[in-house]
């Protein structure tokens, strides 16, 4: 497996070391370096960039009070920063939400449903539910009906959740006082609440939810096994020679895979049933698809609805992912650059159709490795 170009020397500038640590999910190291930059060089461009990286760390870990406090400091120090407006649009919807509190990490074994069910049983405020584990969600999500069933107070807001259809969906928020997943417990877990319209209105009772990054990252490691079992808080089980193949970039988790003998990045999205390649793939692999591709259209489903997008259908694409081969048949190369489908960074968005072709998937956030066995 090829090594990532995400490294820094001990003698590198503090911002470079902080950015590398952030990409590798070494949040405590990165945060310490970034706060030191803000304190020691408050008017520098490094401090501006430090505020931006701190926002990434706090968002993905569900530290909403800290992310809004950082936004306010950023705005006071750099009121004319063009990046600030974009960040405000993302962050302001979380103002007033609490910081998530994580309990002790404990290994647990749980059941999942038949076939390729990537959902796990949870307890929310003492009530049972079964929610999807979604590495592509930077916030946990539930339907309005589910929030009401659980007795949660729905908080009004003006936030818009980006998603794969490209349309976006207006959300409100709610806070679960307790969430239990196996032997692990969490407090003050925030959820985006989807509007009570179709298709979300028809979700089965207890299934209308998604567990996103703030909870997943604290689990440390998740392992899905084809026989119907989950392990959470698991030992990674990978070889010490394995090199990290996941990295954080902006508000995305990326996975390195090899296709057509070239290593490329894709966003990792266990909430997506299918893998979607995008316009970046069409440009970078034009030679590979020009003779075998057929022009068509593809319907892309997301939380905001669906979109029909011009695409090129390729009969077969072989990938090397986490040490194993996987094949995408009738691969759809959608000619779009939607950021939720990797359009700003990558050749596509990798979903469960590729990941679950083997008997076991292990995602270790501590070592930033994904392995298939």
mmCIF file of C-alpha atoms in Angstrom:
data_model
loop_
_atom_site.group_PDB
_atom_site.id
_atom_site.type_symbol
_atom_site.label_atom_id
_atom_site.label_comp_id
_atom_site.label_asym_id
_atom_site.label_seq_id
_atom_site.Cartn_x
_atom_site.Cartn_y
_atom_site.Cartn_z
ATOM 1 C CA UNK A 1 0.000 0.000 0.000
ATOM 2 C CA UNK A 2 1.388 3.376 -0.969
ATOM 3 C CA UNK A 3 2.194 5.883 1.736
ATOM 4 C CA UNK A 4 0.316 9.137 2.028
ATOM 5 C CA UNK A 5 2.063 12.446 1.458
ATOM 6 C CA UNK A 6 0.701 13.540 4.861
ATOM 7 C CA UNK A 7 3.770 13.890 7.021
ATOM 8 C CA UNK A 8 5.880 16.571 8.591
ATOM 9 C CA UNK A 9 9.374 16.862 10.014
ATOM 10 C CA UNK A 10 9.887 17.868 13.661
ATOM 11 C CA UNK A 11 11.604 21.005 12.332
ATOM 12 C CA UNK A 12 8.680 21.975 10.076
ATOM 13 C CA UNK A 13 6.691 25.136 10.926
ATOM 14 C CA UNK A 14 4.050 24.661 13.611
ATOM 15 C CA UNK A 15 1.190 25.175 11.146
ATOM 16 C CA UNK A 16 2.518 22.429 8.858
ATOM 17 C CA UNK A 17 2.848 20.030 11.798
ATOM 18 C CA UNK A 18 -0.646 20.954 13.000
ATOM 19 C CA UNK A 19 -2.179 20.402 9.564
ATOM 20 C CA UNK A 20 -0.478 17.006 9.252
ATOM 21 C CA UNK A 21 -1.679 15.964 12.723
ATOM 22 C CA UNK A 22 -5.197 17.137 11.872
ATOM 23 C CA UNK A 23 -5.221 15.077 8.669
ATOM 24 C CA UNK A 24 -4.123 11.989 10.635
ATOM 25 C CA UNK A 25 -6.823 12.484 13.319
ATOM 26 C CA UNK A 26 -4.274 13.401 15.976
ATOM 27 C CA UNK A 27 -6.648 16.057 17.220
ATOM 28 C CA UNK A 28 -5.097 16.766 20.616
ATOM 29 C CA UNK A 29 -1.657 17.354 19.055
ATOM 30 C CA UNK A 30 -3.106 19.507 16.289
ATOM 31 C CA UNK A 31 -5.311 21.567 18.629
ATOM 32 C CA UNK A 32 -2.395 22.302 20.990
ATOM 33 C CA UNK A 33 -0.227 23.544 18.124
ATOM 34 C CA UNK A 34 -3.031 25.619 16.607
ATOM 35 C CA UNK A 35 -3.956 27.318 19.886
ATOM 36 C CA UNK A 36 -0.280 28.143 20.425
ATOM 37 C CA UNK A 37 -0.161 29.808 16.991
ATOM 38 C CA UNK A 38 -3.295 31.862 17.722
ATOM 39 C CA UNK A 39 -1.877 33.013 21.064
ATOM 40 C CA UNK A 40 1.672 33.773 19.907
ATOM 41 C CA UNK A 41 0.952 35.163 16.401
ATOM 42 C CA UNK A 42 -2.619 36.511 16.675
ATOM 43 C CA UNK A 43 -2.502 38.767 13.582
ATOM 44 C CA UNK A 44 -0.608 36.408 11.272
ATOM 45 C CA UNK A 45 -1.890 34.461 8.294
ATOM 46 C CA UNK A 46 -0.897 31.328 10.219
ATOM 47 C CA UNK A 47 -3.363 32.319 12.944
ATOM 48 C CA UNK A 48 -6.120 32.775 10.359
ATOM 49 C CA UNK A 49 -5.437 29.306 9.006
ATOM 50 C CA UNK A 50 -5.236 27.958 12.562
ATOM 51 C CA UNK A 51 -8.789 29.164 13.267
ATOM 52 C CA UNK A 52 -9.975 27.363 10.127
ATOM 53 C CA UNK A 53 -8.337 24.088 11.162
ATOM 54 C CA UNK A 54 -9.664 24.375 14.716
ATOM 55 C CA UNK A 55 -13.145 24.665 13.237
ATOM 56 C CA UNK A 56 -12.615 21.347 11.408
ATOM 57 C CA UNK A 57 -11.512 19.570 14.595
ATOM 58 C CA UNK A 58 -14.390 20.886 16.715
ATOM 59 C CA UNK A 59 -17.085 20.183 14.106
ATOM 60 C CA UNK A 60 -16.196 16.553 13.503
ATOM 61 C CA UNK A 61 -15.987 15.852 17.248
ATOM 62 C CA UNK A 62 -19.324 17.491 18.108
ATOM 63 C CA UNK A 63 -17.762 20.322 20.148
ATOM 64 C CA UNK A 64 -20.319 22.930 19.171
ATOM 65 C CA UNK A 65 -19.711 25.471 21.938
ATOM 66 C CA UNK A 66 -16.022 25.390 21.142
ATOM 67 C CA UNK A 67 -16.574 25.718 17.391
ATOM 68 C CA UNK A 68 -18.782 28.810 17.789
ATOM 69 C CA UNK A 69 -16.381 30.373 20.323
ATOM 70 C CA UNK A 70 -13.545 29.821 17.837
ATOM 71 C CA UNK A 71 -15.666 31.356 15.063
ATOM 72 C CA UNK A 72 -16.226 34.476 17.180
ATOM 73 C CA UNK A 73 -12.498 34.836 17.902
ATOM 74 C CA UNK A 74 -11.746 34.345 14.206
ATOM 75 C CA UNK A 75 -14.264 37.048 13.227
ATOM 76 C CA UNK A 76 -12.801 39.545 15.696
ATOM 77 C CA UNK A 77 -9.229 38.921 14.539
ATOM 78 C CA UNK A 78 -9.882 38.675 10.778
ATOM 79 C CA UNK A 79 -13.221 40.378 9.981
ATOM 80 C CA UNK A 80 -12.367 40.671 6.268
ATOM 81 C CA UNK A 81 -11.235 37.078 5.788
ATOM 82 C CA UNK A 82 -13.099 35.728 2.705
ATOM 83 C CA UNK A 83 -13.060 32.209 4.207
ATOM 84 C CA UNK A 84 -14.969 33.455 7.247
ATOM 85 C CA UNK A 85 -18.278 33.892 5.423
ATOM 86 C CA UNK A 86 -18.305 30.297 4.229
ATOM 87 C CA UNK A 87 -17.428 29.069 7.708
ATOM 88 C CA UNK A 88 -20.195 31.148 9.283
ATOM 89 C CA UNK A 89 -22.745 29.556 6.963
ATOM 90 C CA UNK A 90 -21.611 26.117 8.174
ATOM 91 C CA UNK A 91 -21.140 26.893 11.858
ATOM 92 C CA UNK A 92 -23.882 29.343 12.883
ATOM 93 C CA UNK A 93 -26.551 26.613 12.717
ATOM 94 C CA UNK A 94 -24.801 24.908 15.654
ATOM 95 C CA UNK A 95 -24.751 27.951 17.941
ATOM 96 C CA UNK A 96 -26.375 27.107 21.264
ATOM 97 C CA UNK A 97 -25.800 23.362 20.992
ATOM 98 C CA UNK A 98 -23.760 21.725 23.789
ATOM 99 C CA UNK A 99 -20.411 20.005 23.486
ATOM 100 C CA UNK A 100 -20.837 16.245 23.189
ATOM 101 C CA UNK A 101 -19.550 14.336 26.238
ATOM 102 C CA UNK A 102 -17.969 10.946 25.571
ATOM 103 C CA UNK A 103 -17.809 8.084 28.032
ATOM 104 C CA UNK A 104 -15.031 5.546 28.404
ATOM 105 C CA UNK A 105 -14.158 3.532 25.283
ATOM 106 C CA UNK A 106 -15.201 -0.095 25.782
ATOM 107 C CA UNK A 107 -15.159 -3.001 23.338
ATOM 108 C CA UNK A 108 -18.617 -4.386 22.509
ATOM 109 C CA UNK A 109 -20.112 -6.994 20.191
ATOM 110 C CA UNK A 110 -23.529 -6.294 18.647
ATOM 111 C CA UNK A 111 -25.836 -7.826 16.058
ATOM 112 C CA UNK A 112 -26.768 -6.309 12.710
ATOM 113 C CA UNK A 113 -29.518 -7.282 10.327
ATOM 114 C CA UNK A 114 -29.293 -9.797 7.478
ATOM 115 C CA UNK A 115 -27.275 -9.143 4.340
ATOM 116 C CA UNK A 116 -25.417 -5.866 3.990
ATOM 117 C CA UNK A 117 -27.148 -4.038 6.831
ATOM 118 C CA UNK A 118 -24.741 -1.357 8.119
ATOM 119 C CA UNK A 119 -27.013 -0.316 11.006
ATOM 120 C CA UNK A 120 -26.462 -0.905 14.703
ATOM 121 C CA UNK A 121 -28.802 -1.000 17.748
ATOM 122 C CA UNK A 122 -28.651 2.080 19.978
ATOM 123 C CA UNK A 123 -30.427 3.408 23.063
ATOM 124 C CA UNK A 124 -31.394 7.083 22.999
ATOM 125 C CA UNK A 125 -32.721 8.489 26.254
ATOM 126 C CA UNK A 126 -33.387 4.861 27.210
ATOM 127 C CA UNK A 127 -35.437 4.031 24.108
ATOM 128 C CA UNK A 128 -34.375 1.512 21.458
ATOM 129 C CA UNK A 129 -33.546 2.355 17.857
ATOM 130 C CA UNK A 130 -31.454 0.965 15.004
ATOM 131 C CA UNK A 131 -29.408 3.586 13.174
ATOM 132 C CA UNK A 132 -27.019 3.537 10.221
ATOM 133 C CA UNK A 133 -23.309 4.154 10.920
ATOM 134 C CA UNK A 134 -22.359 6.832 8.401
ATOM 135 C CA UNK A 135 -18.751 7.955 7.913
ATOM 136 C CA UNK A 136 -19.992 10.560 5.436
ATOM 137 C CA UNK A 137 -22.143 12.405 8.007
ATOM 138 C CA UNK A 138 -20.411 15.176 9.962
ATOM 139 C CA UNK A 139 -23.425 15.281 12.303
ATOM 140 C CA UNK A 140 -25.834 12.597 13.458
ATOM 141 C CA UNK A 141 -29.261 12.807 11.825
ATOM 142 C CA UNK A 142 -32.832 11.689 12.569
ATOM 143 C CA UNK A 143 -36.291 12.279 11.160
ATOM 144 C CA UNK A 144 -38.798 14.611 12.807
ATOM 145 C CA UNK A 145 -41.046 11.642 13.585
ATOM 146 C CA UNK A 146 -38.151 9.876 15.282
ATOM 147 C CA UNK A 147 -37.284 12.948 17.362
ATOM 148 C CA UNK A 148 -40.902 13.138 18.528
ATOM 149 C CA UNK A 149 -41.009 9.405 19.307
ATOM 150 C CA UNK A 150 -37.942 9.829 21.499
ATOM 151 C CA UNK A 151 -39.393 12.876 23.251
ATOM 152 C CA UNK A 152 -36.641 15.232 22.077
ATOM 153 C CA UNK A 153 -37.156 18.989 21.930
ATOM 154 C CA UNK A 154 -36.766 20.165 18.329
ATOM 155 C CA UNK A 155 -34.837 23.413 18.070
ATOM 156 C CA UNK A 156 -35.665 25.807 15.241
ATOM 157 C CA UNK A 157 -32.888 26.824 12.890
ATOM 158 C CA UNK A 158 -31.932 27.912 9.406
ATOM 159 C CA UNK A 159 -29.270 25.313 8.674
ATOM 160 C CA UNK A 160 -28.930 23.465 5.374
ATOM 161 C CA UNK A 161 -27.367 20.014 5.255
ATOM 162 C CA UNK A 162 -25.252 19.283 2.177
ATOM 163 C CA UNK A 163 -25.933 15.862 0.650
ATOM 164 C CA UNK A 164 -25.403 13.691 -2.396
ATOM 165 C CA UNK A 165 -28.305 14.902 -4.554
ATOM 166 C CA UNK A 166 -26.781 18.390 -4.516
ATOM 167 C CA UNK A 167 -30.089 19.984 -3.497
ATOM 168 C CA UNK A 168 -29.408 20.267 0.231
ATOM 169 C CA UNK A 169 -32.072 19.915 2.897
ATOM 170 C CA UNK A 170 -33.195 22.407 5.541
ATOM 171 C CA UNK A 171 -32.755 21.060 9.031
ATOM 172 C CA UNK A 172 -33.580 21.776 12.635
ATOM 173 C CA UNK A 173 -31.687 20.289 15.574
ATOM 174 C CA UNK A 174 -32.332 18.283 18.722
ATOM 175 C CA UNK A 175 -30.139 17.064 21.579
ATOM 176 C CA UNK A 176 -30.284 13.582 23.090
ATOM 177 C CA UNK A 177 -29.255 13.669 26.749
ATOM 178 C CA UNK A 178 -27.957 10.098 26.568
ATOM 179 C CA UNK A 179 -26.984 7.741 23.774
ATOM 180 C CA UNK A 180 -25.698 4.211 24.392
ATOM 181 C CA UNK A 181 -24.029 2.068 21.764
ATOM 182 C CA UNK A 182 -23.046 -1.305 23.177
ATOM 183 C CA UNK A 183 -21.151 -0.644 26.407
ATOM 184 C CA UNK A 184 -20.272 2.918 25.453
ATOM 185 C CA UNK A 185 -22.288 5.922 26.537
ATOM 186 C CA UNK A 186 -22.463 9.496 25.278
ATOM 187 C CA UNK A 187 -24.181 12.589 26.647
ATOM 188 C CA UNK A 188 -25.532 15.703 24.925
ATOM 189 C CA UNK A 189 -25.455 14.181 21.446
ATOM 190 C CA UNK A 190 -26.757 16.635 18.837
ATOM 191 C CA UNK A 191 -28.831 15.533 15.840
ATOM 192 C CA UNK A 192 -29.873 17.293 12.656
ATOM 193 C CA UNK A 193 -33.643 16.817 12.316
ATOM 194 C CA UNK A 194 -35.022 16.197 8.825
ATOM 195 C CA UNK A 195 -38.415 17.643 7.835
ATOM 196 C CA UNK A 196 -41.443 15.388 8.254
ATOM 197 C CA UNK A 197 -42.047 14.840 4.534
ATOM 198 C CA UNK A 198 -41.637 11.903 2.179
ATOM 199 C CA UNK A 199 -39.551 9.800 1.978
ATOM 200 C CA UNK A 200 -38.433 10.391 5.569
ATOM 201 C CA UNK A 201 -42.010 10.381 6.883
ATOM 202 C CA UNK A 202 -42.344 6.730 5.858
ATOM 203 C CA UNK A 203 -39.182 5.472 7.564
ATOM 204 C CA UNK A 204 -39.914 2.447 9.806
ATOM 205 C CA UNK A 205 -40.307 3.267 13.483
ATOM 206 C CA UNK A 206 -36.937 3.210 15.190
ATOM 207 C CA UNK A 207 -34.947 3.163 11.925
ATOM 208 C CA UNK A 208 -35.067 6.851 11.012
ATOM 209 C CA UNK A 209 -31.603 7.854 12.117
ATOM 210 C CA UNK A 210 -27.914 8.082 11.272
ATOM 211 C CA UNK A 211 -24.944 7.988 13.635
ATOM 212 C CA UNK A 212 -22.339 10.423 12.345
ATOM 213 C CA UNK A 213 -18.696 11.332 12.883
ATOM 214 C CA UNK A 214 -18.853 12.822 16.427
ATOM 215 C CA UNK A 215 -19.891 9.437 17.826
ATOM 216 C CA UNK A 216 -18.013 7.234 15.348
ATOM 217 C CA UNK A 217 -14.650 8.869 16.002
ATOM 218 C CA UNK A 218 -14.885 8.189 19.716
ATOM 219 C CA UNK A 219 -15.686 4.526 19.085
ATOM 220 C CA UNK A 220 -12.116 4.334 17.851
ATOM 221 C CA UNK A 221 -12.678 1.287 15.691
ATOM 222 C CA UNK A 222 -15.721 -0.314 14.079
ATOM 223 C CA UNK A 223 -15.788 -3.751 12.470
ATOM 224 C CA UNK A 224 -18.644 -5.115 10.361
ATOM 225 C CA UNK A 225 -18.768 -8.876 9.788
ATOM 226 C CA UNK A 226 -20.909 -10.572 7.171
ATOM 227 C CA UNK A 227 -22.270 -13.173 9.582
ATOM 228 C CA UNK A 228 -24.397 -10.561 11.322
ATOM 229 C CA UNK A 229 -22.005 -9.121 13.900
ATOM 230 C CA UNK A 230 -20.490 -5.781 14.787
ATOM 231 C CA UNK A 231 -17.489 -5.034 16.967
ATOM 232 C CA UNK A 232 -17.078 -1.498 18.249
ATOM 233 C CA UNK A 233 -14.109 -0.191 20.186
ATOM 234 C CA UNK A 234 -12.367 -3.153 18.553
ATOM 235 C CA UNK A 235 -8.717 -3.915 18.297
ATOM 236 C CA UNK A 236 -7.846 -3.091 14.708
ATOM 237 C CA UNK A 237 -6.529 -6.570 13.858
ATOM 238 C CA UNK A 238 -4.371 -5.168 11.046
ATOM 239 C CA UNK A 239 -0.707 -5.766 10.481
ATOM 240 C CA UNK A 240 1.720 -3.284 11.979
ATOM 241 C CA UNK A 241 3.166 -2.960 8.474
ATOM 242 C CA UNK A 242 -0.130 -1.570 7.196
ATOM 243 C CA UNK A 243 0.103 2.102 6.334
ATOM 244 C CA UNK A 244 -2.674 4.600 6.994
ATOM 245 C CA UNK A 245 -5.021 4.821 4.027
ATOM 246 C CA UNK A 246 -7.526 7.316 5.460
ATOM 247 C CA UNK A 247 -7.076 11.037 5.958
ATOM 248 C CA UNK A 248 -9.189 14.060 6.874
ATOM 249 C CA UNK A 249 -9.502 16.781 4.247
ATOM 250 C CA UNK A 250 -11.794 19.705 5.041
ATOM 251 C CA UNK A 251 -15.029 18.234 6.342
ATOM 252 C CA UNK A 252 -14.509 14.897 4.620
ATOM 253 C CA UNK A 253 -12.951 11.548 5.420
ATOM 254 C CA UNK A 254 -10.941 10.320 2.430
ATOM 255 C CA UNK A 255 -9.839 6.812 1.523
ATOM 256 C CA UNK A 256 -6.964 5.903 -0.787
ATOM 257 C CA UNK A 257 -7.717 3.174 -3.314
ATOM 258 C CA UNK A 258 -6.085 1.975 -6.504
ATOM 259 C CA UNK A 259 -7.967 1.958 -9.794
ATOM 260 C CA UNK A 260 -6.423 1.413 -13.236
ATOM 261 C CA UNK A 261 -3.040 1.017 -11.497
ATOM 262 C CA UNK A 262 -3.221 4.524 -10.040
ATOM 263 C CA UNK A 263 -3.746 5.460 -6.415
ATOM 264 C CA UNK A 264 -6.528 7.995 -6.000
ATOM 265 C CA UNK A 265 -8.538 9.514 -3.181
ATOM 266 C CA UNK A 266 -12.274 8.996 -2.729
ATOM 267 C CA UNK A 267 -14.562 10.258 0.001
ATOM 268 C CA UNK A 268 -15.512 7.388 2.337
ATOM 269 C CA UNK A 269 -19.271 7.201 2.861
ATOM 270 C CA UNK A 270 -20.768 4.174 4.600
ATOM 271 C CA UNK A 271 -24.125 5.923 4.395
ATOM 272 C CA UNK A 272 -24.116 5.488 0.607
ATOM 273 C CA UNK A 273 -25.360 2.214 -0.846
ATOM 274 C CA UNK A 274 -23.578 2.803 -4.142
ATOM 275 C CA UNK A 275 -20.223 4.159 -5.254
ATOM 276 C CA UNK A 276 -20.417 7.308 -7.382
ATOM 277 C CA UNK A 277 -17.549 8.447 -9.580
ATOM 278 C CA UNK A 278 -17.551 12.068 -10.687
ATOM 279 C CA UNK A 279 -16.279 14.549 -13.266
ATOM 280 C CA UNK A 280 -12.774 14.392 -11.769
ATOM 281 C CA UNK A 281 -12.701 10.678 -12.597
ATOM 282 C CA UNK A 282 -13.937 11.376 -16.136
ATOM 283 C CA UNK A 283 -11.052 13.817 -16.673
ATOM 284 C CA UNK A 284 -8.282 11.802 -15.004
ATOM 285 C CA UNK A 285 -9.272 8.458 -16.522
ATOM 286 C CA UNK A 286 -10.509 9.684 -19.899
ATOM 287 C CA UNK A 287 -8.349 7.193 -21.773
ATOM 288 C CA UNK A 288 -9.645 4.237 -19.732
ATOM 289 C CA UNK A 289 -13.316 5.024 -20.367
ATOM 290 C CA UNK A 290 -13.359 6.520 -23.879
ATOM 291 C CA UNK A 291 -13.587 3.170 -25.691
ATOM 292 C CA UNK A 292 -15.836 1.276 -23.254
ATOM 293 C CA UNK A 293 -18.069 3.964 -21.754
ATOM 294 C CA UNK A 294 -21.685 4.520 -22.766
ATOM 295 C CA UNK A 295 -23.399 7.867 -22.279
ATOM 296 C CA UNK A 296 -26.462 7.704 -20.049
ATOM 297 C CA UNK A 297 -28.082 9.389 -17.056
ATOM 298 C CA UNK A 298 -27.969 8.378 -13.402
ATOM 299 C CA UNK A 299 -30.410 9.154 -10.609
ATOM 300 C CA UNK A 300 -28.506 10.167 -7.462
ATOM 301 C CA UNK A 301 -30.470 9.864 -4.224
ATOM 302 C CA UNK A 302 -29.761 12.016 -1.175
ATOM 303 C CA UNK A 303 -31.395 13.401 1.946
ATOM 304 C CA UNK A 304 -32.630 16.372 -0.079
ATOM 305 C CA UNK A 305 -34.300 14.225 -2.755
ATOM 306 C CA UNK A 306 -32.935 12.951 -6.035
ATOM 307 C CA UNK A 307 -31.243 14.413 -9.092
ATOM 308 C CA UNK A 308 -30.835 13.022 -12.606
ATOM 309 C CA UNK A 309 -27.285 13.660 -13.812
ATOM 310 C CA UNK A 310 -25.572 13.025 -17.148
ATOM 311 C CA UNK A 311 -23.209 10.099 -16.769
ATOM 312 C CA UNK A 312 -21.004 7.573 -18.509
ATOM 313 C CA UNK A 313 -21.553 3.901 -17.739
ATOM 314 C CA UNK A 314 -18.454 1.704 -17.681
ATOM 315 C CA UNK A 315 -19.052 -2.089 -17.733
ATOM 316 C CA UNK A 316 -16.456 -2.895 -15.082
ATOM 317 C CA UNK A 317 -13.873 -1.207 -12.866
ATOM 318 C CA UNK A 318 -11.482 -3.029 -10.553
ATOM 319 C CA UNK A 319 -10.329 -1.421 -7.295
ATOM 320 C CA UNK A 320 -7.743 -2.329 -4.686
ATOM 321 C CA UNK A 321 -9.098 -1.201 -1.317
ATOM 322 C CA UNK A 322 -7.649 -1.917 2.085
ATOM 323 C CA UNK A 323 -5.548 -4.766 0.781
ATOM 324 C CA UNK A 324 -8.322 -6.512 -1.164
ATOM 325 C CA UNK A 325 -9.710 -6.410 -4.687
ATOM 326 C CA UNK A 326 -13.281 -5.247 -5.291
ATOM 327 C CA UNK A 327 -15.144 -4.795 -8.568
ATOM 328 C CA UNK A 328 -17.658 -2.161 -9.548
ATOM 329 C CA UNK A 329 -19.882 -3.469 -12.328
ATOM 330 C CA UNK A 330 -21.879 -1.081 -14.498
ATOM 331 C CA UNK A 331 -19.930 1.750 -12.876
ATOM 332 C CA UNK A 332 -21.612 5.133 -13.200
ATOM 333 C CA UNK A 333 -19.344 8.117 -13.786
ATOM 334 C CA UNK A 334 -21.672 11.018 -13.005
ATOM 335 C CA UNK A 335 -20.548 14.241 -14.680
ATOM 336 C CA UNK A 336 -20.899 16.479 -11.634
ATOM 337 C CA UNK A 337 -18.660 18.065 -9.002
ATOM 338 C CA UNK A 338 -20.906 17.844 -5.943
ATOM 339 C CA UNK A 339 -18.677 18.201 -2.862
ATOM 340 C CA UNK A 340 -20.742 15.554 -1.022
ATOM 341 C CA UNK A 341 -19.669 13.084 -3.713
ATOM 342 C CA UNK A 342 -16.013 14.047 -3.612
ATOM 343 C CA UNK A 343 -16.262 16.702 -6.302
ATOM 344 C CA UNK A 344 -13.844 19.163 -4.673
ATOM 345 C CA UNK A 345 -11.104 16.757 -3.746
ATOM 346 C CA UNK A 346 -11.457 13.319 -5.221
ATOM 347 C CA UNK A 347 -12.495 11.074 -8.096
ATOM 348 C CA UNK A 348 -15.682 9.951 -6.369
ATOM 349 C CA UNK A 349 -17.528 8.750 -3.299
ATOM 350 C CA UNK A 350 -17.019 5.148 -2.191
ATOM 351 C CA UNK A 351 -20.067 3.327 -0.844
ATOM 352 C CA UNK A 352 -21.132 -0.013 0.589
ATOM 353 C CA UNK A 353 -21.377 -1.806 -2.772
ATOM 354 C CA UNK A 354 -17.567 -1.931 -2.900
ATOM 355 C CA UNK A 355 -16.800 -2.139 0.813
ATOM 356 C CA UNK A 356 -19.041 -5.094 1.631
ATOM 357 C CA UNK A 357 -17.856 -7.463 -1.088
ATOM 358 C CA UNK A 358 -15.656 -9.249 1.459
ATOM 359 C CA UNK A 359 -16.598 -10.802 4.782
ATOM 360 C CA UNK A 360 -15.197 -8.163 7.113
ATOM 361 C CA UNK A 361 -14.653 -4.399 7.058
ATOM 362 C CA UNK A 362 -12.561 -2.733 9.767
ATOM 363 C CA UNK A 363 -12.385 1.054 10.046
ATOM 364 C CA UNK A 364 -9.871 2.179 12.657
ATOM 365 C CA UNK A 365 -9.972 5.908 13.330
ATOM 366 C CA UNK A 366 -7.053 5.703 15.783
ATOM 367 C CA UNK A 367 -4.644 4.425 13.132
ATOM 368 C CA UNK A 368 -6.620 5.865 10.181
ATOM 369 C CA UNK A 369 -6.779 2.529 8.397
ATOM 370 C CA UNK A 370 -9.535 0.732 6.529
ATOM 371 C CA UNK A 371 -8.986 -2.960 5.860
ATOM 372 C CA UNK A 372 -11.042 -5.588 4.076
ATOM 373 C CA UNK A 373 -10.684 -9.272 4.879
#
